[in-house]
Tab-separated table of C-alpha atoms and ligand atoms in Angstrom:
chain	number	residue	atom	x	y	z
A	1	MET	CA	10.062	-20.766	-6.414
A	2	PRO	CA	8.146	-19.368	-3.406
A	3	LYS	CA	4.919	-20.726	-2.007
A	4	ALA	CA	1.872	-20.817	-4.327
A	5	LEU	CA	0.435	-17.374	-4.790
A	6	ARG	CA	-3.091	-16.562	-3.667
A	7	ILE	CA	-4.925	-13.465	-4.873
A	8	TYR	CA	-8.183	-11.823	-3.837
A	9	ASN	CA	-10.359	-11.787	-6.951
A	10	THR	CA	-13.017	-9.048	-7.071
A	11	LEU	CA	-14.939	-11.257	-9.503
A	12	SER	CA	-15.436	-14.148	-7.071
A	13	ARG	CA	-15.041	-11.994	-3.929
A	14	LYS	CA	-12.672	-14.665	-2.603
A	15	ILE	CA	-8.962	-15.289	-2.220
A	16	GLU	CA	-8.074	-17.805	-4.928
A	17	GLU	CA	-4.980	-19.719	-5.891
A	18	PHE	CA	-3.284	-17.967	-8.787
A	19	THR	CA	-3.012	-20.191	-11.854
A	20	PRO	CA	-1.871	-18.206	-14.885
A	21	LEU	CA	-3.092	-19.091	-18.345
A	22	HIS	CA	0.464	-19.717	-19.524
A	23	PRO	CA	2.853	-21.259	-16.993
A	24	ASN	CA	5.564	-18.649	-17.335
A	25	LEU	CA	4.001	-15.551	-18.819
A	26	VAL	CA	1.566	-13.482	-16.797
A	27	GLY	CA	-0.479	-10.861	-18.633
A	28	MET	CA	-1.442	-7.903	-16.439
A	29	TYR	CA	-3.392	-4.829	-17.509
A	30	VAL	CA	-3.723	-1.832	-15.180
A	31	CYS	CA	-5.816	1.219	-16.009
A	32	GLY	CA	-3.409	4.116	-16.161
A	33	PRO	CA	-3.782	7.828	-15.488
A	34	THR	CA	-5.995	10.328	-17.258
A	35	VAL	CA	-3.345	12.856	-18.193
A	36	TYR	CA	-5.252	16.138	-18.179
A	37	SER	CA	-3.903	17.309	-14.794
A	38	TYR	CA	-1.305	16.516	-12.143
A	39	LEU	CA	-1.846	13.172	-10.472
A	40	HIS	CA	-2.429	13.205	-6.710
A	41	LEU	CA	-1.144	10.938	-3.984
A	42	GLY	CA	-4.238	8.697	-4.212
A	43	ASN	CA	-3.409	7.873	-7.839
A	44	CYS	CA	0.189	7.217	-6.756
A	45	ARG	CA	-1.031	4.730	-4.162
A	46	THR	CA	-2.791	2.672	-6.829
A	47	PHE	CA	0.166	2.724	-9.224
A	48	SER	CA	2.689	1.955	-6.441
A	49	SER	CA	0.546	-0.982	-5.308
A	50	PHE	CA	0.546	-2.479	-8.796
A	51	ASP	CA	4.266	-1.823	-9.018
A	52	MET	CA	4.721	-3.922	-5.860
A	53	ILE	CA	2.461	-6.636	-7.376
A	54	PHE	CA	4.470	-6.565	-10.641
A	55	ARG	CA	7.689	-6.851	-8.642
A	56	TYR	CA	6.453	-9.776	-6.539
A	57	LEU	CA	5.168	-11.681	-9.579
A	58	LYS	CA	8.636	-11.353	-11.080
A	59	TYR	CA	10.276	-12.469	-7.831
A	60	ALA	CA	7.891	-15.463	-7.833
A	61	GLY	CA	9.466	-16.530	-11.120
A	62	TYR	CA	6.950	-15.278	-13.663
A	63	LYS	CA	7.748	-13.342	-16.763
A	64	VAL	CA	5.165	-10.555	-16.718
A	65	ARG	CA	3.802	-8.522	-19.590
A	66	TYR	CA	2.568	-5.488	-17.717
A	67	VAL	CA	0.418	-3.122	-19.782
A	68	ARG	CA	-0.570	0.234	-18.258
A	69	ASN	CA	-2.343	2.638	-20.564
A	70	ILE	CA	-2.377	6.402	-20.763
A	71	THR	CA	-5.866	7.876	-21.120
A	72	ASP	CA	-5.355	10.861	-23.365
A	73	ALA	CA	-8.622	11.059	-25.315
A	74	GLY	CA	-12.334	10.660	-25.098
A	75	HIS	CA	-12.711	11.178	-21.383
A	76	LEU	CA	-15.776	13.198	-20.590
A	77	GLU	CA	-16.476	14.550	-17.130
A	78	GLY	CA	-19.158	12.137	-15.994
A	79	ASP	CA	-18.819	8.366	-15.827
A	80	LEU	CA	-21.880	8.307	-18.051
A	81	ASP	CA	-19.991	9.884	-20.933
A	82	GLU	CA	-21.594	13.241	-20.527
A	83	GLY	CA	-20.276	16.708	-19.860
A	84	ASP	CA	-17.216	18.431	-21.289
A	85	ASP	CA	-14.075	16.804	-22.588
A	86	LYS	CA	-11.557	17.173	-19.747
A	87	PHE	CA	-8.638	17.667	-22.139
A	88	ALA	CA	-10.347	20.357	-24.175
A	89	LYS	CA	-11.399	22.195	-21.022
A	90	ARG	CA	-7.874	22.113	-19.656
A	91	ALA	CA	-6.386	23.142	-23.014
A	92	LYS	CA	-8.593	26.237	-22.976
A	93	ILE	CA	-7.623	27.144	-19.407
A	94	GLU	CA	-3.907	26.701	-20.031
A	95	GLN	CA	-4.082	28.076	-23.584
A	96	LEU	CA	-2.323	25.029	-24.965
A	97	GLU	CA	-3.039	22.433	-27.611
A	98	PRO	CA	-4.762	19.322	-26.176
A	99	MET	CA	-1.692	17.269	-27.120
A	100	GLU	CA	0.500	19.749	-25.215
A	101	ILE	CA	-1.671	19.065	-22.172
A	102	VAL	CA	-1.207	15.333	-22.736
A	103	GLN	CA	2.566	15.722	-23.075
A	104	LYS	CA	2.897	17.936	-20.005
A	105	TYR	CA	0.944	15.690	-17.644
A	106	THR	CA	2.323	12.430	-19.039
A	107	GLN	CA	5.792	13.807	-18.375
A	108	TYR	CA	4.800	14.719	-14.825
A	109	PHE	CA	3.307	11.257	-14.303
A	110	HIS	CA	6.556	9.636	-15.454
A	111	ASP	CA	8.634	11.916	-13.208
A	112	VAL	CA	6.506	10.999	-10.207
A	113	MET	CA	6.615	7.281	-11.003
A	114	ARG	CA	10.419	7.535	-11.168
A	115	ALA	CA	10.517	9.413	-7.847
A	116	PHE	CA	8.481	6.625	-6.233
A	117	ASN	CA	10.806	4.062	-7.843
A	118	CYS	CA	7.986	2.424	-9.821
A	119	LEU	CA	9.284	0.248	-12.645
A	120	PRO	CA	8.097	1.198	-16.125
A	121	PRO	CA	5.420	-1.147	-17.505
A	122	SER	CA	6.297	-3.459	-20.396
A	123	ILE	CA	3.924	-1.569	-22.730
A	124	GLU	CA	2.366	1.859	-22.182
A	125	PRO	CA	-0.192	2.350	-24.958
A	126	THR	CA	-2.133	5.576	-25.400
A	127	ALA	CA	-5.795	5.942	-26.326
A	128	THR	CA	-4.986	8.415	-29.130
A	129	GLY	CA	-2.537	5.896	-30.599
A	130	HIS	CA	-5.257	3.231	-30.797
A	131	ILE	CA	-8.228	4.968	-32.396
A	132	VAL	CA	-8.255	2.410	-35.224
A	133	GLU	CA	-8.529	-0.523	-32.786
A	134	GLN	CA	-11.340	1.239	-30.912
A	135	ILE	CA	-13.251	1.881	-34.124
A	136	GLU	CA	-12.748	-1.767	-35.147
A	137	MET	CA	-14.131	-3.054	-31.854
A	138	THR	CA	-17.074	-0.663	-32.077
A	139	LYS	CA	-17.763	-1.896	-35.625
A	140	GLU	CA	-17.709	-5.489	-34.402
A	141	LEU	CA	-20.101	-4.713	-31.537
A	142	LEU	CA	-22.429	-3.004	-34.022
A	143	SER	CA	-22.303	-5.876	-36.483
A	144	LYS	CA	-23.038	-8.356	-33.692
A	145	LYS	CA	-25.997	-6.143	-32.681
A	146	TRP	CA	-24.747	-5.368	-29.182
A	147	ALA	CA	-24.647	-1.720	-30.066
A	148	TYR	CA	-26.737	0.761	-32.015
A	149	GLU	CA	-26.190	4.102	-33.724
A	150	VAL	CA	-28.084	7.292	-33.071
A	151	ASP	CA	-26.999	10.151	-35.309
A	152	GLY	CA	-23.260	9.401	-35.355
A	153	THR	CA	-23.014	8.235	-31.725
A	154	ILE	CA	-22.749	4.522	-30.965
A	155	TYR	CA	-24.196	3.147	-27.738
A	156	PHE	CA	-23.715	-0.229	-26.090
A	157	ASP	CA	-27.063	-1.897	-25.418
A	158	VAL	CA	-26.802	-2.903	-21.743
A	159	GLU	CA	-30.352	-4.177	-21.384
A	160	LYS	CA	-29.916	-6.541	-24.333
A	161	TYR	CA	-26.553	-7.666	-22.973
A	162	SER	CA	-27.997	-8.346	-19.538
A	163	LYS	CA	-30.432	-10.853	-21.012
A	164	GLU	CA	-27.484	-13.140	-21.853
A	165	TYR	CA	-24.799	-12.079	-19.415
A	166	ASN	CA	-24.620	-10.894	-15.829
A	167	TYR	CA	-23.894	-7.178	-16.331
A	168	GLY	CA	-23.328	-6.512	-12.602
A	169	ILE	CA	-21.015	-9.502	-12.114
A	170	LEU	CA	-18.064	-7.416	-10.873
A	171	SER	CA	-19.932	-5.085	-8.555
A	172	ASN	CA	-22.252	-7.895	-7.353
A	173	ARG	CA	-25.361	-5.878	-8.188
A	174	ASN	CA	-28.286	-7.086	-10.202
A	175	ILE	CA	-29.544	-5.227	-13.240
A	176	HIS	CA	-32.816	-4.179	-11.552
A	177	ASP	CA	-30.992	-2.513	-8.658
A	178	LEU	CA	-28.649	-0.841	-11.114
A	179	LEU	CA	-31.570	0.440	-13.182
A	180	ASP	CA	-33.332	1.697	-10.057
A	181	GLY	CA	-30.212	3.594	-9.025
A	182	THR	CA	-29.656	5.283	-12.370
A	183	ARG	CA	-30.961	8.637	-13.426
A	184	GLU	CA	-33.165	8.839	-16.495
A	185	LEU	CA	-30.828	8.620	-19.512
A	186	GLY	CA	-28.106	10.719	-17.806
A	187	GLY	CA	-28.706	13.769	-20.004
A	188	GLN	CA	-28.384	11.747	-23.219
A	189	ASP	CA	-31.936	11.685	-24.526
A	190	ASP	CA	-31.098	9.721	-27.640
A	191	LYS	CA	-29.942	6.492	-26.023
A	192	HIS	CA	-32.439	3.659	-25.632
A	193	GLY	CA	-31.727	2.460	-22.111
A	194	ARG	CA	-30.521	4.409	-19.130
A	195	LEU	CA	-27.538	2.087	-18.476
A	196	ASP	CA	-26.409	2.198	-22.107
A	197	PHE	CA	-23.038	3.862	-22.561
A	198	ALA	CA	-21.243	5.410	-25.515
A	199	LEU	CA	-18.619	3.503	-27.472
A	200	TRP	CA	-18.143	6.324	-29.947
A	201	ILE	CA	-19.357	9.900	-29.571
A	202	LYS	CA	-20.257	12.251	-32.408
A	203	ALA	CA	-18.112	15.383	-32.152
A	204	LYS	CA	-19.476	18.884	-32.398
A	205	PRO	CA	-17.521	20.919	-34.986
A	206	GLU	CA	-15.742	22.881	-32.233
A	207	HIS	CA	-14.600	19.720	-30.381
A	208	LEU	CA	-10.795	19.829	-30.303
A	209	MET	CA	-9.833	16.144	-30.544
A	210	GLN	CA	-11.840	14.275	-33.156
A	211	TRP	CA	-11.250	11.527	-35.692
A	212	GLN	CA	-12.808	10.222	-38.871
A	213	SER	CA	-14.939	7.115	-38.416
A	214	PRO	CA	-17.573	5.191	-40.406
A	215	TRP	CA	-20.147	7.266	-38.467
A	216	GLY	CA	-18.596	10.652	-39.178
A	217	MET	CA	-16.230	12.766	-37.066
A	218	GLY	CA	-16.130	11.721	-33.424
A	219	PHE	CA	-14.073	10.403	-30.552
A	220	PRO	CA	-14.070	7.186	-28.500
A	221	GLY	CA	-15.822	6.595	-25.185
A	222	TRP	CA	-13.555	5.959	-22.220
A	223	HIS	CA	-14.295	2.271	-21.588
A	224	ILE	CA	-13.616	1.052	-25.129
A	225	GLU	CA	-9.962	2.111	-25.002
A	226	CYS	CA	-9.038	-0.429	-22.316
A	227	SER	CA	-10.988	-3.218	-24.016
A	228	ALA	CA	-9.302	-2.508	-27.346
A	229	MET	CA	-5.776	-2.105	-25.956
A	230	SER	CA	-5.862	-5.068	-23.564
A	231	LYS	CA	-7.087	-7.248	-26.441
A	232	LYS	CA	-4.351	-5.984	-28.729
A	233	TYR	CA	-1.472	-6.570	-26.319
A	234	LEU	CA	-2.685	-9.389	-24.047
A	235	GLY	CA	-5.306	-11.212	-26.124
A	236	THR	CA	-8.991	-11.793	-25.530
A	237	SER	CA	-8.334	-13.588	-22.237
A	238	PHE	CA	-5.482	-12.750	-19.891
A	239	ASP	CA	-4.578	-13.113	-16.229
A	240	ILE	CA	-4.887	-9.937	-14.179
A	241	HIS	CA	-6.770	-6.693	-14.676
A	242	GLY	CA	-6.366	-3.982	-12.091
A	243	GLY	CA	-7.138	-0.453	-11.033
A	244	GLY	CA	-8.566	1.491	-8.130
A	245	MET	CA	-11.820	0.343	-6.509
A	246	ASP	CA	-13.651	3.345	-7.872
A	247	LEU	CA	-13.377	1.803	-11.337
A	248	ILE	CA	-15.397	-1.327	-10.476
A	249	ALA	CA	-18.945	-0.046	-10.843
A	250	THR	CA	-18.690	1.616	-14.231
A	251	HIS	CA	-15.395	1.461	-16.105
A	252	HIS	CA	-14.518	-2.173	-15.417
A	253	THR	CA	-18.141	-3.322	-15.525
A	254	ASN	CA	-18.456	-1.806	-18.998
A	255	GLU	CA	-15.120	-3.202	-20.103
A	256	ILE	CA	-16.252	-6.729	-19.203
A	257	ALA	CA	-19.521	-6.179	-21.096
A	258	GLN	CA	-17.705	-4.942	-24.221
A	259	ASN	CA	-15.237	-7.839	-24.190
A	260	CYS	CA	-17.795	-10.547	-23.476
A	261	ALA	CA	-20.098	-9.230	-26.195
A	262	CYS	CA	-17.321	-8.842	-28.756
A	263	ASN	CA	-15.088	-11.833	-27.987
A	264	ASN	CA	-17.492	-14.130	-26.194
A	265	ILE	CA	-15.075	-14.402	-23.285
A	266	SER	CA	-14.492	-12.315	-20.164
A	267	PRO	CA	-11.162	-10.481	-20.495
A	268	ALA	CA	-9.400	-11.141	-17.211
A	269	ARG	CA	-9.477	-14.097	-14.868
A	270	TYR	CA	-8.405	-12.126	-11.784
A	271	TRP	CA	-9.690	-8.625	-11.155
A	272	MET	CA	-7.647	-6.778	-8.559
A	273	HIS	CA	-8.641	-3.465	-7.002
A	274	THR	CA	-6.744	-1.173	-4.693
A	275	ASN	CA	-8.522	0.664	-1.928
A	276	MET	CA	-8.587	4.421	-1.635
A	277	LEU	CA	-6.235	6.875	-0.020
A	278	THR	CA	-8.367	9.172	2.122
A	279	VAL	CA	-7.943	12.502	3.884
A	280	ASN	CA	-9.912	12.692	7.143
A	281	GLY	CA	-11.897	9.713	5.890
A	282	VAL	CA	-12.819	11.338	2.560
A	283	ARG	CA	-11.488	9.790	-0.653
A	284	MET	CA	-8.697	11.874	-2.161
A	285	SER	CA	-9.863	13.035	-5.569
A	286	LYS	CA	-9.355	15.741	-8.124
A	287	SER	CA	-12.986	16.776	-7.885
A	288	ALA	CA	-13.121	16.872	-4.033
A	289	GLY	CA	-10.158	19.268	-4.090
A	290	ASN	CA	-8.473	17.415	-1.201
A	291	GLY	CA	-5.587	16.055	-3.256
A	292	PHE	CA	-1.919	16.649	-2.505
A	293	LEU	CA	0.489	16.719	-5.337
A	294	PRO	CA	3.482	14.476	-4.764
A	295	ASP	CA	5.680	17.606	-5.099
A	296	GLU	CA	3.786	19.304	-2.288
A	297	LEU	CA	4.345	16.272	-0.127
A	298	PHE	CA	8.059	16.122	-0.871
A	299	ALA	CA	8.461	19.853	-0.249
A	300	GLY	CA	6.069	20.011	2.728
A	301	SER	CA	4.315	22.929	1.103
A	302	HIS	CA	0.691	21.829	1.521
A	303	PRO	CA	-1.219	23.464	4.425
A	304	LEU	CA	-2.121	20.040	5.878
A	305	LEU	CA	1.527	18.989	6.142
A	306	ASP	CA	3.854	19.907	8.975
A	307	LYS	CA	6.965	19.138	6.927
A	308	GLY	CA	8.204	17.495	3.724
A	309	TYR	CA	8.643	13.729	3.344
A	310	SER	CA	10.992	11.958	0.972
A	311	PRO	CA	9.518	9.771	-1.783
A	312	MET	CA	10.761	6.584	-0.102
A	313	SER	CA	9.221	7.522	3.273
A	314	VAL	CA	5.932	8.053	1.420
A	315	ARG	CA	6.277	4.770	-0.477
A	316	PHE	CA	6.967	3.008	2.829
A	317	PHE	CA	3.907	4.731	4.360
A	318	MET	CA	1.770	3.314	1.543
A	319	LEU	CA	3.265	-0.189	1.821
A	320	GLN	CA	2.541	-0.334	5.534
A	321	SER	CA	-1.128	-0.865	4.798
A	322	HIS	CA	-2.567	-3.696	2.714
A	323	TYR	CA	-3.517	-2.617	-0.800
A	324	ARG	CA	-7.164	-3.585	-0.152
A	325	SER	CA	-7.461	-1.485	3.038
A	326	THR	CA	-8.198	2.199	3.026
A	327	LEU	CA	-5.247	4.326	3.986
A	328	ASP	CA	-5.878	7.622	5.714
A	329	PHE	CA	-3.308	10.308	5.226
A	330	SER	CA	-1.909	11.797	8.466
A	331	ASN	CA	1.221	13.626	9.533
A	332	ASP	CA	1.696	11.194	12.437
A	333	ALA	CA	1.534	8.161	10.148
A	334	LEU	CA	3.998	9.764	7.733
A	335	GLN	CA	6.377	10.604	10.545
A	336	ALA	CA	6.176	7.034	11.838
A	337	ALA	CA	6.817	5.747	8.301
A	338	GLU	CA	9.833	8.035	7.936
A	339	LYS	CA	11.302	6.607	11.147
A	340	GLY	CA	10.425	3.017	10.178
A	341	TYR	CA	12.016	3.355	6.761
A	342	ALA	CA	15.182	4.835	8.340
A	343	ARG	CA	15.345	1.961	10.892
A	344	LEU	CA	15.010	-0.624	8.134
A	345	MET	CA	17.719	0.960	6.013
A	346	ASN	CA	20.037	1.426	9.009
A	347	ALA	CA	19.718	-2.258	9.853
A	348	PHE	CA	20.467	-3.201	6.231
A	349	ARG	CA	23.619	-1.070	6.319
A	350	LEU	CA	24.764	-2.841	9.511
A	351	ILE	CA	24.679	-6.348	7.997
A	352	ASP	CA	28.045	-6.171	6.206
A	353	GLY	CA	29.863	-5.253	9.407
A	354	LEU	CA	28.317	-7.987	11.608
A	355	LYS	CA	30.814	-10.307	13.300
A	356	THR	CA	30.113	-13.946	12.410
A	357	GLU	CA	30.411	-16.959	14.683
A	358	GLY	CA	28.723	-20.273	15.446
A	359	ASN	CA	26.165	-22.275	13.513
A	360	SER	CA	23.008	-21.391	11.653
A	361	GLU	CA	20.119	-19.878	13.566
A	362	ALA	CA	16.591	-21.122	12.940
A	363	PHE	CA	15.507	-17.477	12.802
A	364	VAL	CA	17.294	-16.593	9.563
A	365	VAL	CA	16.314	-19.862	7.909
A	366	ALA	CA	12.650	-19.134	8.646
A	367	LEU	CA	12.674	-15.425	7.757
A	368	ARG	CA	12.515	-15.732	3.958
A	369	ALA	CA	9.670	-18.271	4.177
A	370	LYS	CA	7.742	-15.964	6.529
A	371	CYS	CA	8.137	-12.940	4.232
A	372	GLU	CA	7.207	-15.012	1.187
A	373	GLY	CA	4.241	-16.462	3.082
A	374	ALA	CA	2.918	-12.945	3.729
A	375	MET	CA	3.412	-11.796	0.150
A	376	SER	CA	1.954	-15.007	-1.275
A	377	GLU	CA	-1.253	-14.438	0.657
A	378	ASP	CA	-2.644	-11.631	-1.499
A	379	PHE	CA	0.478	-9.446	-1.339
A	380	ASN	CA	0.300	-8.706	2.365
A	381	THR	CA	3.008	-6.045	2.622
A	382	PRO	CA	2.252	-4.958	6.241
A	383	ILE	CA	2.864	-8.497	7.479
A	384	ALA	CA	5.983	-8.911	5.322
A	385	ILE	CA	7.274	-5.617	6.762
A	386	ALA	CA	6.521	-6.807	10.305
A	387	HIS	CA	8.678	-9.896	9.613
A	388	LEU	CA	11.453	-7.718	8.227
A	389	PHE	CA	11.333	-5.734	11.479
A	390	GLU	CA	11.907	-8.979	13.408
A	391	GLY	CA	15.019	-9.162	11.216
A	392	VAL	CA	15.893	-5.576	12.191
A	393	THR	CA	15.724	-6.477	15.895
A	394	PHE	CA	17.883	-9.543	15.242
A	395	ILE	CA	20.498	-7.501	13.334
A	396	ASN	CA	20.620	-4.893	16.098
A	397	ASN	CA	20.982	-7.643	18.716
A	398	VAL	CA	23.851	-9.273	16.830
A	399	ASN	CA	25.449	-5.868	16.406
A	400	ASP	CA	25.189	-5.258	20.165
A	401	GLY	CA	26.603	-8.733	20.927
A	402	ARG	CA	23.336	-10.074	22.359
A	403	GLU	CA	22.901	-12.688	19.591
A	404	LYS	CA	25.133	-14.519	17.156
A	405	ILE	CA	25.075	-14.992	13.384
A	406	SER	CA	26.891	-17.613	11.306
A	407	ALA	CA	28.782	-16.657	8.133
A	408	ALA	CA	26.219	-18.469	5.938
A	409	ASP	CA	23.296	-16.810	7.726
A	410	LYS	CA	24.822	-13.397	7.293
A	411	ILE	CA	24.949	-13.890	3.513
A	412	GLU	CA	21.354	-15.167	3.452
A	413	LEU	CA	20.092	-12.374	5.726
A	414	LYS	CA	21.601	-9.770	3.426
A	415	LYS	CA	19.991	-11.481	0.421
A	416	ILE	CA	16.593	-11.599	2.123
A	417	PHE	CA	16.779	-7.915	3.012
A	418	HIS	CA	17.978	-7.022	-0.451
A	419	ASP	CA	15.255	-9.051	-2.185
A	420	PHE	CA	12.423	-7.750	-0.039
A	421	ILE	CA	13.433	-4.137	0.567
A	422	PHE	CA	14.746	-3.258	-2.875
A	423	ASP	CA	13.365	-5.752	-5.384
A	424	ILE	CA	9.892	-6.445	-3.969
A	425	LEU	CA	8.896	-3.453	-1.864
A	426	GLY	CA	10.698	-1.206	-4.348
A	427	LEU	CA	12.420	0.955	-1.734
A	428	LYS	CA	15.820	2.451	-2.396
A	429	GLU	CA	18.579	4.302	-0.567
A	430	GLU	CA	17.967	8.004	-0.165
A	431	VAL	CA	20.368	10.588	1.068
A	432	SER	CA	17.724	11.993	3.351
A	433	SER	CA	19.961	14.475	5.177
A	434	LYS	CA	20.787	16.156	1.847
A	435	ASN	CA	17.097	16.220	0.920
A	436	ASP	CA	16.254	17.813	4.239
A	437	MET	CA	19.010	20.344	3.766
A	438	LEU	CA	17.893	21.263	0.243
A	439	ASN	CA	14.354	21.546	1.465
A	440	GLY	CA	15.393	23.833	4.311
A	441	VAL	CA	17.396	26.064	1.959
A	442	MET	CA	14.514	26.176	-0.507
A	443	GLN	CA	12.035	27.201	2.196
A	444	ILE	CA	14.356	30.119	3.093
A	445	LEU	CA	14.608	31.169	-0.557
A	446	LEU	CA	10.854	30.870	-1.133
A	447	GLN	CA	10.273	33.006	1.946
A	448	GLN	CA	12.716	35.670	0.651
A	449	ARG	CA	10.994	35.640	-2.711
A	450	ALA	CA	7.572	35.998	-1.065
A	451	GLU	CA	8.883	38.994	0.915
A	452	ALA	CA	10.318	40.597	-2.229
A	453	LYS	CA	6.959	40.128	-3.974
A	454	ALA	CA	5.071	41.547	-0.986
A	455	MET	CA	7.248	44.666	-1.246
A	456	LYS	CA	6.539	44.779	-5.001
A	457	ASN	CA	10.226	44.224	-5.729
A	458	PHE	CA	9.399	42.026	-8.721
A	459	ALA	CA	12.859	42.389	-10.243
A	460	ALA	CA	14.357	40.677	-7.174
A	461	SER	CA	11.702	37.946	-6.999
A	462	ASP	CA	11.993	37.181	-10.749
A	463	ASN	CA	15.772	37.184	-10.510
A	464	LEU	CA	15.634	34.605	-7.719
A	465	ARG	CA	13.238	32.446	-9.732
A	466	ASP	CA	15.433	32.645	-12.864
A	467	GLN	CA	18.625	31.794	-10.988
A	468	LEU	CA	16.951	28.748	-9.471
A	469	LEU	CA	15.621	27.749	-12.892
A	470	ALA	CA	19.172	27.908	-14.257
A	471	LEU	CA	20.028	25.279	-11.605
A	472	GLY	CA	17.125	23.107	-12.743
A	473	ILE	CA	14.762	24.085	-9.899
A	474	THR	CA	11.316	25.235	-11.030
A	475	ILE	CA	9.170	27.449	-8.817
A	476	LYS	CA	5.419	27.082	-9.128
A	477	ASP	CA	3.112	29.736	-7.672
A	478	GLY	CA	-0.156	28.394	-6.272
A	479	LYS	CA	-2.972	29.876	-4.252
A	480	ASP	CA	-1.420	28.532	-1.045
A	481	GLY	CA	2.055	29.883	-1.797
A	482	ALA	CA	4.968	28.747	-3.927
A	483	THR	CA	6.340	25.212	-4.297
A	484	TYR	CA	9.389	23.912	-6.075
A	485	SER	CA	10.372	20.882	-8.105
A	486	TYR	CA	13.562	19.746	-9.793
B	501	AMP	P1	-7.489	8.707	-12.948
B	501	AMP	O1	-6.263	9.422	-13.440
B	501	AMP	O2	-8.458	9.600	-12.268
B	501	AMP	O3	-8.130	7.887	-14.045
B	501	AMP	O4	-7.019	7.664	-11.823
B	501	AMP	C1	-5.917	6.810	-11.973
B	501	AMP	C2	-5.992	5.672	-10.977
B	501	AMP	O5	-5.963	6.171	-9.625
B	501	AMP	C3	-7.281	4.836	-11.082
B	501	AMP	O6	-6.936	3.456	-10.985
B	501	AMP	C4	-8.092	5.259	-9.880
B	501	AMP	O7	-8.927	4.224	-9.442
B	501	AMP	C5	-6.992	5.541	-8.862
B	501	AMP	N1	-7.407	6.452	-7.774
B	501	AMP	C6	-8.130	7.596	-7.875
B	501	AMP	N2	-8.319	8.164	-6.654
B	501	AMP	C7	-7.684	7.358	-5.750
B	501	AMP	C8	-7.488	7.392	-4.330
B	501	AMP	N3	-7.979	8.382	-3.574
B	501	AMP	N4	-6.795	6.385	-3.748
B	501	AMP	C9	-6.263	5.372	-4.509
B	501	AMP	N5	-6.406	5.294	-5.854
B	501	AMP	C10	-7.100	6.263	-6.478
B	502	ZN	ZN1	-9.246	1.255	-18.042
């Protein structure tokens, strides 16, 4: 069992010793993707970070029940539950059923998670699969008078709640500041207080996804889904709740309010938040339009990229910064990560062939404890990686005959590298030269297809696309040119 684990808790704004509710079973809930469009690299950073956390908890000896939901209903455009339904809007644009949109983007999300070598969660519940639980929780909040109905829509009464509980506990803001910073009623004239938020929303007849409820046809608000699903699978009180930092002020604040009001206990003991991936200092987001798709990154087809990077180089790039630091995207940083990842893997491959002699070296004995020490202090991957690179230098020195390794140390060194590189950091072997080659060939073919199209030889360009499709390679035309995925 490694050193005691310490975790930064957003709730206390301190690093605290991790003491799970049950000695061997850790309950962890992470807010999952909203599957109405392709996820961008920023989303991937958050999910890869929690994958690393999941992996380290398991390495530390815990059995983990990791729940990561899929938001596939009830998500309106504004945080204040106003605006259009994102799924309905997308369904109209793509001329698909809303559930076809859900299926398409859930599939893409799973493909990307697999490419980044993220382990599947233990349970992946969907909002549409838990409408009953959301209605039940809303009913309970109504019966306990924490919520009120206005013409088929149910609102949570934040001002009433804040008289008994600290509504801004997670964001460290007091209710008066929050009220001062909030627009009048956020376009919803029928709610009583401007911080009140919808638990259930009355659907207009033309609304595409709607369900029967005691208050008529409607659909759930966004925040209630995570309260209802975490309660169902992890209980009213569990260990860790996570997501990106942008979820603190509204989504997680409202989740805590719903749970405290309904269950009389705050849901999670440790709230963990990942920092944002930025582009030129600006948060990567769907709405800012500065998002790269993982496919564009792998293929090097985005205008900001000078070439493609393999999924493991990108994962390594993300792990080189601490999950609570911002990470700015740059070609230089990606190139450095690509080289670093290759150096690490090359060193690992050298271990088997190292000549052994002499007695144990203090270095190897200390290496595991150093890596564990870094990970146990709030999952500090950059420091753990720095220690692994001391190992890389040692391996290269032994290989060049400048240092010695005993037979026992060689076995332990290989185990340390295996545990940290593969099991904890979640990296894996990649045949990068083949990837580069495929990418090069694809760029030539995409160029030929673009030329055929420019000369209005659509038969040739379609033929090329169809032949590639027969090989399992899909071409996607975008405004900045074509990309491919397989
Ligand atoms: P969404 O699909 O928009 O609900 O986001 C899924 C997850 O990605 C949430 O936990 C967000 O907080 C997180 N996220 C969104 N943008 C970024 C970003 N630029 N960097 C890191 N995480 C992000
Ligand atoms: Zn959530």
